mmCIF file of C-alpha atoms in Angstrom:
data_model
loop_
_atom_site.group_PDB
_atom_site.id
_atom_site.type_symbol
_atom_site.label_atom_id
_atom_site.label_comp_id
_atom_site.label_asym_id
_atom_site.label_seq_id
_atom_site.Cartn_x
_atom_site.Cartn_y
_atom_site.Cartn_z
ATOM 1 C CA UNK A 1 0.000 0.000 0.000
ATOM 2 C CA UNK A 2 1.622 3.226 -1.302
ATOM 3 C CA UNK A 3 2.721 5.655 2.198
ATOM 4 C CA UNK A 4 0.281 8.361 1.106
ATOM 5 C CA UNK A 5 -3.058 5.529 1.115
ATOM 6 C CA UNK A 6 -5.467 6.375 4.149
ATOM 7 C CA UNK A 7 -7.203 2.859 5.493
ATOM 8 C CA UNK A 8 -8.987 1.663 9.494
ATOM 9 C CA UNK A 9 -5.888 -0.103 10.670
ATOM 10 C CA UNK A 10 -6.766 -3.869 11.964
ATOM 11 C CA UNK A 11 -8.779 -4.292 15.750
ATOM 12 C CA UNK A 12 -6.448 -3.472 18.788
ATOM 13 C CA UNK A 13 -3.398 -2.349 16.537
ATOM 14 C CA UNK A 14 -2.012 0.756 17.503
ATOM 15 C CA UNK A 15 -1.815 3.288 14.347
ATOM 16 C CA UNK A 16 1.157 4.625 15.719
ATOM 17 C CA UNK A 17 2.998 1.122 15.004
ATOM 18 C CA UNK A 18 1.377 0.343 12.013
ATOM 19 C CA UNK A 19 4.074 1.467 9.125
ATOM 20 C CA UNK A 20 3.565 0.711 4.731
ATOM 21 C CA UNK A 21 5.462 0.149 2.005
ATOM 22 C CA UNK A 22 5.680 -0.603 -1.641
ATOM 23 C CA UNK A 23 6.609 -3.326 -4.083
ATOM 24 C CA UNK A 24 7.101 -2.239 -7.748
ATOM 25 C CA UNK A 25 7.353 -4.384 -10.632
ATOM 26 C CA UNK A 26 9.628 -2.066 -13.742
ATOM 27 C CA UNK A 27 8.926 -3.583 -17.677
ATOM 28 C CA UNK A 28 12.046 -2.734 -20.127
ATOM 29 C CA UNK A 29 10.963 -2.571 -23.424
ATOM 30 C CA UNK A 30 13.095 -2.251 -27.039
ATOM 31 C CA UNK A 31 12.340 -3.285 -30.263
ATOM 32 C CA UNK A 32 14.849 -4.520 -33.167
ATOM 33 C CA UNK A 33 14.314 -3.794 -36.825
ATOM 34 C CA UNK A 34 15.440 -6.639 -38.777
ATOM 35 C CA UNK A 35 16.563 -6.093 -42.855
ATOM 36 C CA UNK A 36 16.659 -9.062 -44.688
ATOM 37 C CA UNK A 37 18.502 -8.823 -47.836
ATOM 38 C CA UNK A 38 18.385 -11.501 -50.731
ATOM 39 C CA UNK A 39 15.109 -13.548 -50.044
ATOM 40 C CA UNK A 40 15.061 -15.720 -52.858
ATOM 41 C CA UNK A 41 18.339 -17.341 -52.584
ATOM 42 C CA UNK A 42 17.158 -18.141 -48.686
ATOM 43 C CA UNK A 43 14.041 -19.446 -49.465
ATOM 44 C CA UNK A 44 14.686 -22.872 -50.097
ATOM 45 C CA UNK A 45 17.675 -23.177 -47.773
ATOM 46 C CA UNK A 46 15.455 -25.589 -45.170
ATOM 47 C CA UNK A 47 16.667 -25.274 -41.775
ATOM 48 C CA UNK A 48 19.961 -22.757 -42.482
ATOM 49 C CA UNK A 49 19.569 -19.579 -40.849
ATOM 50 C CA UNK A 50 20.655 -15.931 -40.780
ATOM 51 C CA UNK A 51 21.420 -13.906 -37.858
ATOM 52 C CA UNK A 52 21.059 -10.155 -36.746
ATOM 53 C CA UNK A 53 22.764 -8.376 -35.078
ATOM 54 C CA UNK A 54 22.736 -8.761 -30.764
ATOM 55 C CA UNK A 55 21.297 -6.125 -29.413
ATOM 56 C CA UNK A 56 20.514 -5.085 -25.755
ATOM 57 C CA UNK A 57 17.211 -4.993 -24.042
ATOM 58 C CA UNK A 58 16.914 -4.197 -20.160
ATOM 59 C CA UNK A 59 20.637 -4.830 -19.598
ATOM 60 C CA UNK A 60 20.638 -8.308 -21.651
ATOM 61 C CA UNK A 61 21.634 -9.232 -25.417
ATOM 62 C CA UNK A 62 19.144 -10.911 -27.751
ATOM 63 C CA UNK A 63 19.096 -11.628 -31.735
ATOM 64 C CA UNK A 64 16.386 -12.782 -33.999
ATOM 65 C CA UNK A 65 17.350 -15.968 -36.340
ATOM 66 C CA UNK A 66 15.332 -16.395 -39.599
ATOM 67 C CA UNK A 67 15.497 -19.473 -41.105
ATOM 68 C CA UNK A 68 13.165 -20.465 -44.237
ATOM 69 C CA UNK A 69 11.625 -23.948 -43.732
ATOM 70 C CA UNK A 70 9.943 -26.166 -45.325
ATOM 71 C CA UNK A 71 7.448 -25.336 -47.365
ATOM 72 C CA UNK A 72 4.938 -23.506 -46.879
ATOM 73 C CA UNK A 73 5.967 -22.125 -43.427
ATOM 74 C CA UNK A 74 9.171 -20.356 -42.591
ATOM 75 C CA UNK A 75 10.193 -19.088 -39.307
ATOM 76 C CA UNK A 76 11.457 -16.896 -36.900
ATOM 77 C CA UNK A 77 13.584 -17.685 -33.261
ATOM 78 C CA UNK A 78 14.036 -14.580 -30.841
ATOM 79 C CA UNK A 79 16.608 -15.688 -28.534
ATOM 80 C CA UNK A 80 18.855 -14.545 -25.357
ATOM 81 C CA UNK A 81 22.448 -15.154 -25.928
ATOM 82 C CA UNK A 82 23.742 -13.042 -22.267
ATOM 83 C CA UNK A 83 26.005 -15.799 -21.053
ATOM 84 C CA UNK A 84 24.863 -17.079 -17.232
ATOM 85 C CA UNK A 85 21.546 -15.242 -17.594
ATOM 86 C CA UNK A 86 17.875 -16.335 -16.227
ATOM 87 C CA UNK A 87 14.820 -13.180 -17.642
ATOM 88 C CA UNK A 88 11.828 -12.545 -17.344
ATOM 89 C CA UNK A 89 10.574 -11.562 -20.463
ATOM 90 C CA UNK A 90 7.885 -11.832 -22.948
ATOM 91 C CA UNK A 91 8.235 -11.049 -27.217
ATOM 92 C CA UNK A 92 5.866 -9.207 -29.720
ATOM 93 C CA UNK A 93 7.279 -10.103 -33.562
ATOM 94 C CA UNK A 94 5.841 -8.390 -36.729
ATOM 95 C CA UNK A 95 6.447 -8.120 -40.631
ATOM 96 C CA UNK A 96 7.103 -4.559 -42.083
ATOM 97 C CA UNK A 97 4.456 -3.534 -45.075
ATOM 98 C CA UNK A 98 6.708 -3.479 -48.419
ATOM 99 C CA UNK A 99 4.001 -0.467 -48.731
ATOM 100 C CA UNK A 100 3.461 1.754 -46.440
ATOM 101 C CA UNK A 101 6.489 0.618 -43.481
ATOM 102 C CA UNK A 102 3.985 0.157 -40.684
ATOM 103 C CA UNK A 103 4.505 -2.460 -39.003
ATOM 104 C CA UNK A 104 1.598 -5.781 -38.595
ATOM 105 C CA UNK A 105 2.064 -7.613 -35.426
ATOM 106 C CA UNK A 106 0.965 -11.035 -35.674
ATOM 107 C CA UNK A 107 2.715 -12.857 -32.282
ATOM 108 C CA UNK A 108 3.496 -12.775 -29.091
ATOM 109 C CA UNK A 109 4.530 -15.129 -26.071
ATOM 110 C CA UNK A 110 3.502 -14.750 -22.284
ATOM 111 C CA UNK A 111 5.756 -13.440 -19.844
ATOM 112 C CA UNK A 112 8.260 -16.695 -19.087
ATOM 113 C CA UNK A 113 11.922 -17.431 -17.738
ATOM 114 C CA UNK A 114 14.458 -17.303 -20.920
ATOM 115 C CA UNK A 115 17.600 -19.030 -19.869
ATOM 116 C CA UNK A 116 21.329 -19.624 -20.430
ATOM 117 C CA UNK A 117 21.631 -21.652 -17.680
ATOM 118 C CA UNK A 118 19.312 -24.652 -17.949
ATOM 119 C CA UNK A 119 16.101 -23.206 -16.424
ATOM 120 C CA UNK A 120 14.179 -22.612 -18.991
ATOM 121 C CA UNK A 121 13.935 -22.345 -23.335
ATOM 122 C CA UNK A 122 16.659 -19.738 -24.439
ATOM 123 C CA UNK A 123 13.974 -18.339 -26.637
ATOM 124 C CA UNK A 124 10.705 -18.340 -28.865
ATOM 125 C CA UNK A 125 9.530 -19.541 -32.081
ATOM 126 C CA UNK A 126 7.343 -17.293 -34.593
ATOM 127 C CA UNK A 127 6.070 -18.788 -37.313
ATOM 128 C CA UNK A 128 5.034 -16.912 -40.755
ATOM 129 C CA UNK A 129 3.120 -18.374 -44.253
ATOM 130 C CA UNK A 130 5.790 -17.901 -46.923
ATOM 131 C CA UNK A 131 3.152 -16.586 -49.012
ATOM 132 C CA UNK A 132 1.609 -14.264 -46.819
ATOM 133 C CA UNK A 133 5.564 -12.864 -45.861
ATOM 134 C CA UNK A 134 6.239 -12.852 -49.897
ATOM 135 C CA UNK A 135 2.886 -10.757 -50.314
ATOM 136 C CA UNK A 136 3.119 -8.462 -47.419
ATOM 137 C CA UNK A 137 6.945 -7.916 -47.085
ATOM 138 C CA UNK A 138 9.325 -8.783 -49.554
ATOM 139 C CA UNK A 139 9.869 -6.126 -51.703
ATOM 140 C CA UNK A 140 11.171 -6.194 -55.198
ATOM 141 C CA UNK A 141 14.308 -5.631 -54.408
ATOM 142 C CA UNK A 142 14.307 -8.993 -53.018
ATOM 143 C CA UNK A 143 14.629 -7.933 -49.206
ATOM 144 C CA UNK A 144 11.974 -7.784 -46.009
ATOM 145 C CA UNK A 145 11.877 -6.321 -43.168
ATOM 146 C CA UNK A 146 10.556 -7.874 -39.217
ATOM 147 C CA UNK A 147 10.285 -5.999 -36.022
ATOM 148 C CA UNK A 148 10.420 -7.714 -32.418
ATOM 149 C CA UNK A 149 9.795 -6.120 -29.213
ATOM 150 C CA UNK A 150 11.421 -7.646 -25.993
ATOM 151 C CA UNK A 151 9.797 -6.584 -23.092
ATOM 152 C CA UNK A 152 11.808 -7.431 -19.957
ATOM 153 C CA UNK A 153 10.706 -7.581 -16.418
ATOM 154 C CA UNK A 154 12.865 -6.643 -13.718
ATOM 155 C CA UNK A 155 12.787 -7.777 -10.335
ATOM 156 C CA UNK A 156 10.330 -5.697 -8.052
ATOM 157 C CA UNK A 157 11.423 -2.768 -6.692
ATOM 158 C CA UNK A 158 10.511 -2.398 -2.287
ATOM 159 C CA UNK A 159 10.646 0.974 -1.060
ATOM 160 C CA UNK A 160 11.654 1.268 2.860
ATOM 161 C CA UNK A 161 8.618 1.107 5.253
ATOM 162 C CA UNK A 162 7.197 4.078 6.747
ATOM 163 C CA UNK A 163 4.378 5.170 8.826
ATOM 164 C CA UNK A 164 0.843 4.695 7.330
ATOM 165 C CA UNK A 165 -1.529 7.260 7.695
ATOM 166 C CA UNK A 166 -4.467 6.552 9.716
ATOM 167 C CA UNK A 167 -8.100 7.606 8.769
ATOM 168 C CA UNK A 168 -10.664 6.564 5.913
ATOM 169 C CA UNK A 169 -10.013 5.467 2.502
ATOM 170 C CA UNK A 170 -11.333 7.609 0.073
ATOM 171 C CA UNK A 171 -12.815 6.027 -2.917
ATOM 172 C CA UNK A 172 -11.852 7.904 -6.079
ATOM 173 C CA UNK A 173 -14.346 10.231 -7.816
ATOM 174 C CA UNK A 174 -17.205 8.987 -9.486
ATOM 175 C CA UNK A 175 -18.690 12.225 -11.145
ATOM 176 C CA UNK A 176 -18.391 10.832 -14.939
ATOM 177 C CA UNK A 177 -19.766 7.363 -13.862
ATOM 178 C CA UNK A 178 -23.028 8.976 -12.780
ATOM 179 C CA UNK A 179 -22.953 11.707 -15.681
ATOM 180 C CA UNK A 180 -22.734 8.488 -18.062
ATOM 181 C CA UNK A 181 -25.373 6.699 -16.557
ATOM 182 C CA UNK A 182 -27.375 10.193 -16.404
ATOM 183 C CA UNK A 183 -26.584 9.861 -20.236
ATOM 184 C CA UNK A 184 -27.495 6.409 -21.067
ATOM 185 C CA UNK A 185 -30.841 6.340 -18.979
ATOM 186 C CA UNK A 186 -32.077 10.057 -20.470
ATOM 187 C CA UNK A 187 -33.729 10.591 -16.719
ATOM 188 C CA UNK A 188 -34.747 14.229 -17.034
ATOM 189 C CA UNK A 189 -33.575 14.730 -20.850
ATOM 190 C CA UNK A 190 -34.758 17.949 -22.299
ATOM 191 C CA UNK A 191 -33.720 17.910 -25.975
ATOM 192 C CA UNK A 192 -33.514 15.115 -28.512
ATOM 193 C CA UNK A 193 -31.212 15.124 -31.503
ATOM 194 C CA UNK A 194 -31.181 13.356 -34.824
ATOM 195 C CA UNK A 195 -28.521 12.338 -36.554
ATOM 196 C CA UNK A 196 -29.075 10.158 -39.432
ATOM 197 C CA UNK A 197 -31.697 7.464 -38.644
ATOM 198 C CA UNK A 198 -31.037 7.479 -35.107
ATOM 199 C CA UNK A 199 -32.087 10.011 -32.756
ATOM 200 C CA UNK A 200 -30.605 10.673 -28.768
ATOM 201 C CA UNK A 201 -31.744 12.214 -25.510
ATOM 202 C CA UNK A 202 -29.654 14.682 -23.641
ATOM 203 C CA UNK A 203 -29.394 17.716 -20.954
ATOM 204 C CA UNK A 204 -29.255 20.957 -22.364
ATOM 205 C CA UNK A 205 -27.303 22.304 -19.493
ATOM 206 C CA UNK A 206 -24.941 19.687 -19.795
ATOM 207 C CA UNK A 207 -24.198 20.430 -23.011
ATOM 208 C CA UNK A 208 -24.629 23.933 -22.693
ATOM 209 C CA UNK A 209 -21.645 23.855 -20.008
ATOM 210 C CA UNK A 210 -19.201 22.056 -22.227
ATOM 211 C CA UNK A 211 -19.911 23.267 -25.862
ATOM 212 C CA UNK A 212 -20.051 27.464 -26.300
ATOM 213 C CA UNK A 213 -21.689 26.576 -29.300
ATOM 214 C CA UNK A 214 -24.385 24.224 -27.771
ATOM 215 C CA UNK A 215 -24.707 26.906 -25.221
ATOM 216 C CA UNK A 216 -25.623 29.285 -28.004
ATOM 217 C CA UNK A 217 -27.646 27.266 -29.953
ATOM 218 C CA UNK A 218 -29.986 26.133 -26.912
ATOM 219 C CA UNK A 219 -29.840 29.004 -25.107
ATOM 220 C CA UNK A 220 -28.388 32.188 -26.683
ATOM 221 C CA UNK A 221 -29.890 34.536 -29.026
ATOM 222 C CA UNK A 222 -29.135 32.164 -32.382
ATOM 223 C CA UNK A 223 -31.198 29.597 -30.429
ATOM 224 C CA UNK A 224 -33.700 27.359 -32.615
ATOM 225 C CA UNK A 225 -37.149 27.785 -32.477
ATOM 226 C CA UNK A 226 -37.679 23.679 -31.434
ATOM 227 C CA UNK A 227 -35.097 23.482 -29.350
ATOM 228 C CA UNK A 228 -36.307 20.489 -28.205
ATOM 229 C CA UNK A 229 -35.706 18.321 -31.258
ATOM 230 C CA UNK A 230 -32.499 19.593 -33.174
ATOM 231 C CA UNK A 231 -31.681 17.845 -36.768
ATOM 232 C CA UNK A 232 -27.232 17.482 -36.871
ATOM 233 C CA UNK A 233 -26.498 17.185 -40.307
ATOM 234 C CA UNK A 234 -23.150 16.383 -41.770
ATOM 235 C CA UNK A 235 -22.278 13.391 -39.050
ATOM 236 C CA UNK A 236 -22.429 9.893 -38.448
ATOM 237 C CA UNK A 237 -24.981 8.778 -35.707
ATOM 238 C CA UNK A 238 -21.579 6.523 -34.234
ATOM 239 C CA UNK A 239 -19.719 10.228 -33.961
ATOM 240 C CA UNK A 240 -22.803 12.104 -32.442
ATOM 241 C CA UNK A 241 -22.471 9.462 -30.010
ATOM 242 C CA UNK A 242 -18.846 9.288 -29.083
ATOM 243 C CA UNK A 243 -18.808 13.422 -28.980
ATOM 244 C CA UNK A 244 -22.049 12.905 -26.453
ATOM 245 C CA UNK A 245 -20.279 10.382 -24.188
ATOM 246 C CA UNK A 246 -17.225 13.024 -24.368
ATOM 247 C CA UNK A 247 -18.970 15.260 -22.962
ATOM 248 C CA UNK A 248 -21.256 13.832 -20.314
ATOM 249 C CA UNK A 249 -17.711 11.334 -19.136
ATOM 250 C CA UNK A 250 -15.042 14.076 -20.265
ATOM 251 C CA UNK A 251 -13.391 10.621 -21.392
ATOM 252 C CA UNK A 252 -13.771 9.348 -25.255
ATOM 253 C CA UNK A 253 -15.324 6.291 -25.920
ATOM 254 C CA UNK A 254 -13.628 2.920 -25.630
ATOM 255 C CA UNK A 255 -12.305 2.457 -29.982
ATOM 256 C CA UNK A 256 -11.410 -1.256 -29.195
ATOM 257 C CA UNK A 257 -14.034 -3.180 -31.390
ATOM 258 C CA UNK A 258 -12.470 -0.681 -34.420
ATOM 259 C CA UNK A 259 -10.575 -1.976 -36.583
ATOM 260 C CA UNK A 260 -7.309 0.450 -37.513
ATOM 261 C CA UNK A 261 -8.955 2.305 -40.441
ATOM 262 C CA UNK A 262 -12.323 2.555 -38.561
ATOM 263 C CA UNK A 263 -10.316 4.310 -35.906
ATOM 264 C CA UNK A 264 -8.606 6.874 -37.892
ATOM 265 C CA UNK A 265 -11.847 7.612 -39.185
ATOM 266 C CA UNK A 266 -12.910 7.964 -36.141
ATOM 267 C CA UNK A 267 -10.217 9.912 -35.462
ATOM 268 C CA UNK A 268 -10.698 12.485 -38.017
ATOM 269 C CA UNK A 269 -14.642 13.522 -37.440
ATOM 270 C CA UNK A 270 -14.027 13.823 -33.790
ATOM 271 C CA UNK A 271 -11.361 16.523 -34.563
ATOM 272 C CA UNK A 272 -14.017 18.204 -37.089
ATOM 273 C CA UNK A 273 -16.577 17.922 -34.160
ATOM 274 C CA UNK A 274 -14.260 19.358 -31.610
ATOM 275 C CA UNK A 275 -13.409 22.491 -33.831
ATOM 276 C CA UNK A 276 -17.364 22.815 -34.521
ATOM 277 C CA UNK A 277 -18.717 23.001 -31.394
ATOM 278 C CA UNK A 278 -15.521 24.777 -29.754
ATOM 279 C CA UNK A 279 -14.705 21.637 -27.419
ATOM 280 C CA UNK A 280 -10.875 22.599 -27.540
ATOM 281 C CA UNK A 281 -10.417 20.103 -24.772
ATOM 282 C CA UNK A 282 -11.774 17.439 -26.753
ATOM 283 C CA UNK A 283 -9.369 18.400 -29.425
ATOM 284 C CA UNK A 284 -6.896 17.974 -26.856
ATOM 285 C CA UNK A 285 -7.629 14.889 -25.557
ATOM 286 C CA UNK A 286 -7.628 12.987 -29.402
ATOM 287 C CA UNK A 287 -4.519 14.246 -29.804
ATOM 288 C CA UNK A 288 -2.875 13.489 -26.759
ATOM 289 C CA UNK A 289 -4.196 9.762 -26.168
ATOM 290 C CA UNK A 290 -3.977 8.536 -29.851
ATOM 291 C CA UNK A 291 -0.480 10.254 -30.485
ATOM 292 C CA UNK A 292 1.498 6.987 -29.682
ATOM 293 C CA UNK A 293 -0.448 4.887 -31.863
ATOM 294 C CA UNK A 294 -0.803 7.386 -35.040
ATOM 295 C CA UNK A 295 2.923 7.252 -35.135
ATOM 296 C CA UNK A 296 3.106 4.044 -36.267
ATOM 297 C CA UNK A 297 -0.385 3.296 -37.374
ATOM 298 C CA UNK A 298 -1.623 6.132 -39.509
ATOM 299 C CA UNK A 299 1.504 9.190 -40.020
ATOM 300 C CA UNK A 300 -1.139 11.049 -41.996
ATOM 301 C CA UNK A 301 -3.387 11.075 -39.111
ATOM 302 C CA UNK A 302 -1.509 12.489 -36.753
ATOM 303 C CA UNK A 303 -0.457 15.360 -39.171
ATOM 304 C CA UNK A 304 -4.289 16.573 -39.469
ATOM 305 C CA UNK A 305 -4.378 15.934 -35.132
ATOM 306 C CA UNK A 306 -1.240 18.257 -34.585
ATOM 307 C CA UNK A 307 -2.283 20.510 -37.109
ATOM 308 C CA UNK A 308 -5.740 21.017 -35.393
ATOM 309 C CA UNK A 309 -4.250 20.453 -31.767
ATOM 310 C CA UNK A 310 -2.129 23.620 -32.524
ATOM 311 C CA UNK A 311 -5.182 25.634 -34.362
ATOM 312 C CA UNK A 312 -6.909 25.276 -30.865
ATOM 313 C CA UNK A 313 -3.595 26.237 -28.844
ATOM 314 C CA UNK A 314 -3.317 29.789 -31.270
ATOM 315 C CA UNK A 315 -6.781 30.325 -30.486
#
């Protein structure tokens, strides 16, 4: 329990002698680009293999072997080679696009022991269709590209023990949860909006508070006459609906069940929302949460996001 927790210490202990402290578990993580040069003479070499280069991870050395089968598999061996060594340590391998350079990953192992000394397998096995590799990788210059990422677990971490607060444990705030549920069961809901085919419930002072423009629009001068059913135009229903949760939650909605063009599309109208109904914040958030995974994923994307991000900053 971290020295700053608050908690009822146990019947007819003293909180005075009661003292805390913390165990923390540290992940390493690197990842090795792997060129391949001259494909086709290594195709049909069975069982041979070629070697990177070592490189260092979390204070050990690992290389990747490639080695091109039997038909119509070949395969790939990530592998410790730090003499006397025992890691904890899991692997993430992917192929390179011969298009576009981003990278698919298509395996990974569960944290386990690698060993040099006996205890355990010195490394782990990937295994790739040669016709899926040829088709996805291997350019015409007759060389591919993998990545790996070795993620390395250190031992935990204990800070020294010091004396625990006493008192109650606060829970921590719950303010979006009940603005959500105020959002998904429409108790109270004041104006209805439809967007497409689909139509949804909401709080005008809700929105009021975090839009200007909703504010406006519901409540100013420009105001609609029905303000109590409003047409959107130009938006998807699945948009209207991540902005709404936005701004009930102040958290965007989970993109997990998109796949990676789905999300940049998702991406994109959420900016275009943002800068229409003045959310700067929300512009903020896309571009801070999905700026990790636009690197790699979608450069283009995360142009437009630091383009817009900085459009809200100047204003």
């Amino acid at each position: 329990m971290p020295s700053n927790s608050t908690f009822l210490p146990p019947p007819g202990c003293a909180p005075e002698s009661t003292t805390s402290s913390t165990s923390a578990v540290e992940t390493v993580e690197g990842t090795h680009i792997f060129h391949i040069s001259g494909y086709s003479l290594l195709r049909d070499l069975g069982d041979d293999c070629v070697q990177s280069g070592t490189f260092s991870v979390g204070g050990y050395d690992w290389c990747i072997w490639f080695s091109s089968g039997i038909d119509p598999d070949c395969s790939f061996h990530t592998k410790l080679v730090s003499d006397d060594a025992d890691v904890r340590a899991s692997f993430t391998f992917g192929l390179v696009s011969k298009n576009n350079g981003l990278t698919s990953w298509c395996g990974a192992t569960t944290p386990i022991v690698f060993s040099t000394t006996g205890r355990g397998p010195s490394g782990a096995h990937f295994i790739a269709e040669k016709r899926k590799l040829e088709a996805f990788s291997v350019h015409r210059s007759d060389r591919f590209t993998v990545a790996c990422t070795v993620s390395v677990i250190k031992d935990a971490v204990v800070s020294s023990a010091s004396k625990a607060v006493s008192g109650v444990e606060v829970p921590p705030p719950d303010l979006p949860l009940c603005f959500r549920r105020l959002l998904e069961e429409g108790v109270g809901a004041d104006v209805k909006f439809s967007v497409g085919k689909e139509t949804f419930s909401a709080h005008r002072i809700v929105l009021a508070t975090r839009s200007p423009v909703f504010k406006a629009e519901l409540y100013g001068s420009m105001r609609e006459e029905r303000t109590r059913h409003v047409a959107i135009e130009d938006m998807q229903p699945a948009v209207f609906k991540a902005l709404l949760h936005f701004i009930y939650t102040d958290s965007l909605h989970s993109m997990d069940a998109l796949d990676i063009l789905e999300k940049n599309e998702m991406i994109r109208h959420l900016l275009v929302a943002a800068d229409r109904y003045g959310m700067e914040r929300l512009g903020d958030v896309v571009a801070s949460e999905e700026f990790v995974d636009l690197k790699t994923t979608c450069p283009s994307v995360l142009v437009e996001v630091l383009e817009r991000s900085s459009k809200f900053t100047r204003t």
